């Protein structure tokens, strides 16, 4: 796991574009501490705190002028999963609205109710695009993850991300929806 995390951090640092498709859990680079803790249940408490600290530290890439542009394509269902409880989710969603205004970040929602299959239905992934190298894809599952390095895999996931970009809400409509869901979540406690 340590090797995979080191590789992930290196790819985040070296990429010019990082596109994360989130289906059930909100993107790791956008997570607040309490949400990250809730996602990491099952690990020992000392391990969780170290992992949360590391995850929050990785966010600095989003404000680095030499860092990548980060695009989060989030299925609406992920915005409504109260992982960590409603108060945590409301705070998490407000954080995403704030981060969406950052220069190197784009947040767009894949709306619920699309009546056709699309690539996000196949699962979450992170697509790393580099200035002089082929794209690399990161796929994380319950107890493992993998990096796809083959050029045909990179092209397939670039096409998948392109398909999703045709279905997403605009960044402005996305942040309005996220803010509205945050308010609904907070008011339903």
XYZ file of N, CA and C in Angstrom:
567
model
N 0.826 -1.199 0.000
C 0.000 0.000 0.000
C 0.863 1.253 0.000
N 1.962 1.238 0.761
C 2.843 2.404 0.820
C 3.417 2.716 -0.561
N 3.819 1.674 -1.287
C 4.370 1.872 -2.633
C 3.315 2.479 -3.561
N 2.076 1.967 -3.484
C 1.002 2.498 -4.329
C 0.713 3.958 -4.006
N 0.730 4.308 -2.726
C 0.478 5.688 -2.328
C 1.595 6.609 -2.815
N 2.825 6.150 -2.702
C 3.961 6.938 -3.187
C 3.842 7.159 -4.693
N 3.443 6.124 -5.415
C 3.265 6.239 -6.861
C 2.143 7.218 -7.190
N 1.043 7.126 -6.454
C -0.090 8.031 -6.665
C 0.338 9.481 -6.466
N 1.061 9.756 -5.413
C 1.538 11.116 -5.126
C 2.472 11.600 -6.238
N 3.346 10.712 -6.719
C 4.255 11.078 -7.800
C 3.476 11.422 -9.073
N 2.463 10.626 -9.396
C 1.668 10.910 -10.590
C 0.897 12.220 -10.433
N 0.364 12.478 -9.251
C -0.340 13.744 -9.015
C 0.599 14.924 -9.237
N 1.815 14.774 -8.794
C 2.805 15.853 -8.905
C 3.257 16.079 -10.342
N 3.410 14.995 -11.115
C 3.988 15.088 -12.457
C 2.960 15.311 -13.564
N 1.708 15.036 -13.312
C 0.673 15.160 -14.342
C 0.382 16.625 -14.649
N -0.112 16.866 -15.867
C -0.608 18.198 -16.204
C -2.120 18.253 -16.012
N -2.773 17.098 -16.124
C -4.228 17.000 -15.947
C -4.525 15.734 -15.157
N -5.326 15.884 -14.103
C -5.820 14.747 -13.338
C -7.334 14.830 -13.382
N -7.957 13.765 -13.875
C -9.411 13.697 -13.928
C -9.853 12.553 -13.039
N -10.640 12.861 -12.017
C -11.146 11.819 -11.122
C -12.648 11.682 -11.323
N -13.061 10.475 -11.636
C -14.473 10.144 -11.776
C -14.876 9.455 -10.480
N -15.796 10.070 -9.755
C -16.238 9.559 -8.453
C -17.679 9.103 -8.560
N -17.908 7.873 -8.145
C -19.247 7.311 -8.300
C -20.008 7.198 -6.986
N -19.365 6.754 -5.926
C -20.055 6.556 -4.649
C -19.417 7.326 -3.492
N -18.149 7.656 -3.614
C -17.394 8.374 -2.583
C -16.809 9.615 -3.239
N -16.770 10.697 -2.515
C -16.259 11.958 -3.061
C -14.744 11.887 -3.261
N -14.196 12.640 -4.212
C -12.774 12.540 -4.561
C -11.848 12.767 -3.372
N -10.821 11.924 -3.290
C -9.868 11.998 -2.175
C -9.207 13.358 -2.032
N -8.825 13.988 -3.146
C -8.161 15.289 -3.069
C -9.090 16.395 -2.581
N -10.391 16.150 -2.573
C -11.353 17.164 -2.119
C -11.910 16.860 -0.736
N -11.477 15.770 -0.123
C -12.059 15.356 1.154
C -11.553 16.192 2.331
N -12.476 16.469 3.253
C -12.118 17.078 4.535
C -11.729 15.945 5.484
N -11.142 16.291 6.620
C -10.632 15.286 7.552
C -11.726 14.340 8.059
N -12.857 14.866 8.499
C -13.902 14.003 9.062
C -14.490 13.057 8.019
N -14.641 13.527 6.792
C -15.142 12.664 5.731
C -14.108 11.581 5.421
N -12.833 11.958 5.323
C -11.768 10.988 5.057
C -11.716 9.932 6.152
N -11.841 10.344 7.416
C -11.866 9.378 8.524
C -13.008 8.385 8.358
N -14.176 8.893 7.989
C -15.336 8.022 7.814
C -15.123 7.036 6.668
N -14.467 7.477 5.613
C -14.183 6.601 4.479
C -13.167 5.529 4.866
N -12.275 5.856 5.768
C -11.182 4.940 6.127
C -11.510 4.035 7.311
N -12.759 3.875 7.640
C -13.111 2.994 8.751
C -12.592 1.596 8.483
N -12.253 0.898 9.551
C -11.729 -0.455 9.419
C -10.243 -0.523 9.704
N -9.523 0.545 9.515
C -8.093 0.569 9.830
C -7.930 0.956 11.295
N -6.751 0.686 11.857
C -6.498 1.072 13.245
C -6.552 2.592 13.356
N -6.899 3.101 14.536
C -7.073 4.550 14.691
C -5.787 5.315 14.413
N -4.627 4.785 14.811
C -3.372 5.495 14.530
C -3.082 5.485 13.028
N -3.406 4.379 12.366
C -3.212 4.290 10.917
C -4.149 5.254 10.198
N -5.389 5.342 10.665
C -6.361 6.248 10.056
C -5.868 7.684 10.151
N -5.409 8.093 11.323
C -4.958 9.480 11.490
C -3.765 9.798 10.592
N -2.847 8.848 10.462
C -1.699 9.068 9.572
C -2.167 9.178 8.127
N -3.097 8.335 7.727
C -3.600 8.365 6.355
C -4.405 9.635 6.081
N -5.181 10.094 7.067
C -5.946 11.334 6.895
C -4.981 12.510 6.735
N -3.974 12.560 7.567
C -2.978 13.636 7.478
C -2.302 13.642 6.109
N -1.947 12.471 5.630
C -1.328 12.367 4.316
C -2.290 12.796 3.216
N -3.543 12.359 3.310
C -4.532 12.741 2.293
C -4.717 14.252 2.261
N -4.828 14.878 3.430
C -5.004 16.335 3.468
C -3.763 17.044 2.941
N -2.598 16.493 3.202
C -1.362 17.079 2.693
C -1.264 17.017 1.182
N -1.840 15.984 0.599
C -1.817 15.842 -0.862
C -2.580 16.971 -1.544
N -3.503 17.604 -0.833
C -4.316 18.674 -1.438
C -3.492 19.867 -1.878
N -2.304 20.036 -1.312
C -1.491 21.206 -1.681
C -1.197 21.226 -3.176
N -1.247 20.090 -3.831
C -1.019 20.032 -5.275
C -2.051 20.882 -6.023
N -3.221 21.078 -5.417
C -4.298 21.830 -6.062
C -4.033 23.335 -6.095
N -3.155 23.802 -5.244
C -2.839 25.235 -5.211
C -1.453 25.544 -5.758
N -0.719 24.524 -6.133
C 0.626 24.687 -6.669
C 0.539 25.178 -8.116
N 1.181 26.286 -8.426
C 1.120 26.846 -9.784
C 1.714 25.906 -10.830
N 2.605 25.028 -10.420
C 3.171 24.040 -11.337
C 2.408 22.712 -11.266
N 1.397 22.655 -10.451
C 0.625 21.423 -10.287
C -0.324 21.197 -11.445
N -0.981 20.058 -11.439
C -1.905 19.734 -12.521
C -3.210 20.500 -12.396
N -3.958 20.507 -13.475
C -5.346 20.933 -13.375
C -6.121 19.702 -12.917
N -6.947 19.861 -11.903
C -7.716 18.740 -11.351
C -9.177 18.911 -11.736
N -9.725 17.883 -12.376
C -11.133 17.871 -12.728
C -11.810 16.739 -11.979
N -12.846 17.062 -11.224
C -13.639 16.061 -10.515
C -14.975 15.934 -11.229
N -15.258 14.742 -11.725
C -16.546 14.432 -12.332
C -17.254 13.519 -11.339
N -18.243 14.068 -10.646
C -18.847 13.392 -9.498
C -20.286 13.006 -9.817
N -20.595 11.725 -9.661
C -21.986 11.309 -9.822
C -22.817 11.923 -8.694
N -23.988 12.392 -9.031
C -24.861 13.034 -8.050
C -25.125 12.122 -6.854
N -25.192 10.832 -7.076
C -25.443 9.891 -5.966
C -24.357 9.996 -4.900
N -23.112 10.246 -5.294
C -22.030 10.386 -4.315
C -22.238 11.608 -3.426
N -22.881 12.627 -3.977
C -23.133 13.850 -3.208
C -24.201 13.648 -2.136
N -24.961 12.603 -2.265
C -26.078 12.366 -1.351
C -25.823 11.246 -0.359
N -24.689 10.553 -0.480
C -24.346 9.484 0.468
C -23.829 10.111 1.753
N -24.551 10.002 2.858
C -24.140 10.685 4.104
C -23.034 9.941 4.851
N -21.931 9.680 4.169
C -20.795 9.021 4.811
C -20.280 9.919 5.926
N -20.200 9.364 7.125
C -19.772 10.141 8.287
C -20.907 10.866 8.978
N -22.100 10.810 8.414
C -23.261 11.489 8.985
C -23.613 12.742 8.195
N -24.792 13.247 8.458
C -25.289 14.397 7.690
C -24.487 15.674 7.925
N -24.058 15.899 9.153
C -23.279 17.116 9.434
C -21.940 17.083 8.699
N -21.296 15.922 8.707
C -20.017 15.778 8.001
C -20.223 15.971 6.501
N -21.276 15.343 5.956
C -21.527 15.492 4.526
C -21.793 16.947 4.161
N -22.590 17.645 4.950
C -22.883 19.051 4.655
C -21.593 19.881 4.643
N -20.730 19.659 5.634
C -19.456 20.380 5.676
C -18.582 19.997 4.481
N -18.580 18.712 4.145
C -17.794 18.237 3.005
C -18.264 18.894 1.713
N -19.556 18.953 1.513
C -20.094 19.556 0.289
C -19.776 21.043 0.215
N -19.845 21.731 1.326
C -19.493 23.161 1.327
C -18.013 23.358 0.983
N -17.193 22.434 1.462
C -15.764 22.496 1.120
C -15.573 22.332 -0.389
N -16.301 21.411 -0.986
C -16.184 21.201 -2.433
C -16.618 22.457 -3.194
N -17.689 23.098 -2.742
C -18.127 24.345 -3.379
C -17.007 25.384 -3.312
N -16.349 25.478 -2.173
C -15.243 26.430 -2.013
C -14.085 26.087 -2.952
N -13.669 24.830 -2.953
C -12.529 24.405 -3.767
C -12.832 24.550 -5.259
N -14.090 24.397 -5.638
C -14.472 24.527 -7.048
C -14.153 25.915 -7.607
N -13.967 26.895 -6.751
C -13.633 28.247 -7.215
C -12.128 28.443 -7.405
N -11.332 27.465 -7.024
C -9.885 27.579 -7.177
C -9.506 27.502 -8.650
N -8.453 28.189 -8.996
C -8.028 28.321 -10.390
C -7.745 26.983 -11.070
N -7.142 26.063 -10.378
C -6.694 24.808 -10.994
C -7.648 23.641 -10.737
N -8.887 23.952 -10.367
C -9.862 22.907 -10.039
C -11.159 23.143 -10.812
N -11.697 22.072 -11.376
C -13.009 22.083 -12.000
C -13.828 20.961 -11.373
N -15.019 21.300 -10.912
C -15.920 20.303 -10.337
C -17.193 20.294 -11.170
N -17.554 19.104 -11.644
C -18.777 18.964 -12.425
C -19.527 17.723 -11.965
N -20.845 17.830 -11.964
C -21.708 16.752 -11.496
C -22.284 15.989 -12.683
N -22.245 14.672 -12.561
C -22.937 13.793 -13.500
C -24.335 13.615 -12.903
N -25.352 14.216 -13.512
C -26.671 14.220 -12.865
C -27.293 12.829 -12.778
N -28.070 12.643 -11.712
C -28.848 11.419 -11.571
C -29.956 11.443 -12.613
N -30.422 10.279 -12.965
C -31.561 10.212 -13.869
C -31.209 10.141 -15.334
N -29.926 10.072 -15.664
C -29.560 9.883 -17.063
C -30.057 8.498 -17.466
N -30.784 8.433 -18.535
C -31.478 7.200 -18.886
C -30.685 6.277 -19.792
N -29.397 6.454 -19.825
C -28.575 5.526 -20.607
C -27.319 5.188 -19.811
N -26.742 4.063 -20.155
C -25.506 3.654 -19.508
C -24.398 4.628 -19.906
N -23.508 4.910 -18.947
C -22.331 5.723 -19.247
C -21.137 5.163 -18.482
N -19.922 5.570 -18.828
C -18.720 4.967 -18.236
C -18.629 5.045 -16.709
N -19.237 6.027 -16.076
C -19.177 6.098 -14.610
C -19.941 4.937 -13.973
N -20.891 4.369 -14.685
C -21.596 3.198 -14.157
C -20.662 2.006 -13.986
N -19.551 1.987 -14.712
C -18.583 0.894 -14.613
C -17.654 1.067 -13.409
N -17.646 2.244 -12.782
C -16.839 2.443 -11.591
C -15.964 3.686 -11.640
N -15.441 4.005 -10.477
C -14.594 5.189 -10.312
C -13.208 4.940 -10.891
N -12.551 6.032 -11.302
C -11.167 5.938 -11.762
C -10.532 7.318 -11.724
N -9.210 7.311 -11.759
C -8.445 8.557 -11.867
C -7.579 8.439 -13.114
N -7.661 9.433 -13.974
C -6.888 9.488 -15.209
C -5.810 10.555 -15.057
N -4.552 10.128 -15.180
C -3.414 11.046 -15.112
C -2.901 11.264 -16.528
N -2.803 12.534 -16.936
C -2.269 12.862 -18.249
C -0.999 13.695 -18.059
N 0.014 13.336 -18.817
C 1.352 13.904 -18.658
C 1.780 14.626 -19.928
N 2.722 15.575 -19.806
C 3.143 16.319 -20.994
C 3.885 15.456 -22.018
N 4.663 14.490 -21.573
C 5.495 13.727 -22.517
C 5.330 12.217 -22.392
N 4.374 11.770 -21.621
C 4.167 10.338 -21.418
C 2.729 9.975 -21.717
N 2.498 8.709 -21.912
C 1.141 8.198 -22.128
C 0.343 8.323 -20.831
N -0.977 8.431 -20.935
C -1.804 8.511 -19.732
C -1.702 7.229 -18.896
N -1.922 7.402 -17.611
C -1.964 6.286 -16.663
C -3.279 6.387 -15.905
N -3.868 5.241 -15.634
C -5.157 5.187 -14.951
C -4.981 4.485 -13.614
N -5.614 5.030 -12.583
C -5.618 4.412 -11.252
C -7.037 3.959 -10.947
N -7.150 2.701 -10.567
C -8.439 2.131 -10.179
C -8.276 1.554 -8.781
N -9.161 1.955 -7.886
C -9.097 1.500 -6.497
C -10.342 0.690 -6.166
N -10.116 -0.440 -5.548
C -11.208 -1.301 -5.104
C -11.179 -1.384 -3.582
N -11.960 -2.290 -3.031
C -12.108 -2.391 -1.582
C -10.772 -2.587 -0.868
N -9.999 -3.578 -1.269
C -8.755 -3.851 -0.546
C -7.524 -3.814 -1.438
N -7.667 -3.290 -2.635
C -6.515 -3.212 -3.523
C -6.726 -2.091 -4.540
N -5.668 -1.807 -5.242
C -5.761 -0.835 -6.333
C -4.749 -1.224 -7.390
N -4.903 -0.639 -8.555
C -3.987 -0.942 -9.637
C -3.791 0.280 -10.519
N -2.668 0.312 -11.195
C -2.376 1.336 -12.183
C -2.358 0.674 -13.547
N -3.039 1.253 -14.513
C -3.061 0.747 -15.878
C -2.122 1.610 -16.713
N -1.089 0.977 -17.264
C -0.043 1.706 -17.980
C -0.091 1.522 -19.491
N -0.852 0.547 -19.961
C -0.872 0.248 -21.389
C -1.524 1.401 -22.161
N -0.951 1.764 -23.302
C -1.509 2.888 -24.078
C -2.990 2.715 -24.425
N -3.408 1.494 -24.758
C -4.822 1.295 -25.117
C -5.735 1.535 -23.906
N -5.257 1.226 -22.701
C -6.046 1.517 -21.497
C -6.177 3.021 -21.304
N -5.064 3.729 -21.461
C -5.098 5.180 -21.324
C -6.064 5.822 -22.307
N -6.020 5.366 -23.559
C -6.932 5.905 -24.574
C -8.388 5.593 -24.228
N -8.640 4.379 -23.764
C -10.018 3.994 -23.417
C -10.566 4.881 -22.302
N -9.748 5.161 -21.295
C -10.215 5.997 -20.186
C -10.280 7.473 -20.575
N -9.431 7.908 -21.502
C -9.575 9.262 -22.028
C -10.915 9.396 -22.754
N -11.264 8.389 -23.527
C -12.557 8.401 -24.212
C -13.704 8.365 -23.209
N -13.562 7.557 -22.158
C -14.599 7.485 -21.124
C -14.789 8.851 -20.471
N -13.686 9.506 -20.126
C -13.777 10.840 -19.518
C -14.409 11.826 -20.496
N -14.064 11.720 -21.779
C -14.666 12.587 -22.794
C -16.164 12.381 -22.901
N -16.599 11.126 -22.859
C -18.034 10.825 -22.880
C -18.720 11.448 -21.678
N -18.119 11.314 -20.506
C -18.720 11.878 -19.290
C -18.777 13.399 -19.348
N -17.773 14.029 -19.935
C -17.774 15.500 -20.046
C -18.949 16.004 -20.892
N -19.473 15.145 -21.751
C -20.637 15.517 -22.557
C -21.931 15.421 -21.752
N -21.897 14.706 -20.633
C -23.098 14.476 -19.833
C -23.185 15.348 -18.584
N -22.071 15.919 -18.162
C -22.022 16.630 -16.893
C -22.730 17.976 -16.954
N -23.087 18.449 -15.791
C -23.622 19.801 -15.643
C -22.460 20.789 -15.767
N -22.759 22.028 -16.087
C -21.709 23.049 -16.141
C -21.101 23.212 -14.745
N -19.885 23.754 -14.664
C -19.306 23.996 -13.339
C -20.198 24.871 -12.451
N -20.815 25.886 -13.030
C -21.678 26.782 -12.240
C -22.925 26.047 -11.735
N -23.580 25.308 -12.628
C -24.759 24.542 -12.210
C -24.380 23.463 -11.209
N -23.195 22.891 -11.370
C -22.729 21.855 -10.452
C -22.549 22.409 -9.045
N -21.880 23.571 -8.925
C -21.669 24.127 -7.587
C -22.990 24.575 -6.965
N -23.910 25.057 -7.779
C -25.238 25.406 -7.242
C -25.941 24.169 -6.699
N -25.881 23.070 -7.436
C -26.499 21.826 -6.970
C -25.834 21.324 -5.696
N -24.521 21.350 -5.660
C -23.803 20.873 -4.474
C -24.166 21.717 -3.261
N -24.239 23.036 -3.421
C -24.626 23.922 -2.312
C -26.053 23.630 -1.858
N -26.942 23.388 -2.814
C -28.329 23.074 -2.468
C -28.420 21.743 -1.708
N -27.672 20.739 -2.144
C -27.665 19.454 -1.437
C -27.075 19.619 -0.034
N -26.041 20.454 0.106
C -25.479 20.722 1.440
C -26.534 21.305 2.359
N -27.298 22.279 1.867
C -28.350 22.886 2.686
C -29.445 21.875 3.029
N -29.871 21.089 2.050
C -30.888 20.065 2.301
C -30.400 19.056 3.331
N -29.134 18.654 3.194
C -28.550 17.672 4.118
C -28.508 18.219 5.530
N -28.087 19.463 5.666
C -27.990 20.080 6.986
C -29.377 20.265 7.600
N -30.356 20.648 6.792
C -31.711 20.888 7.299
C -32.472 19.618 7.618
N -31.996 18.469 7.129
C -32.709 17.208 7.389
C -32.182 16.473 8.601
N -31.281 17.093 9.348
C -30.702 16.428 10.533
C -31.695 16.342 11.660
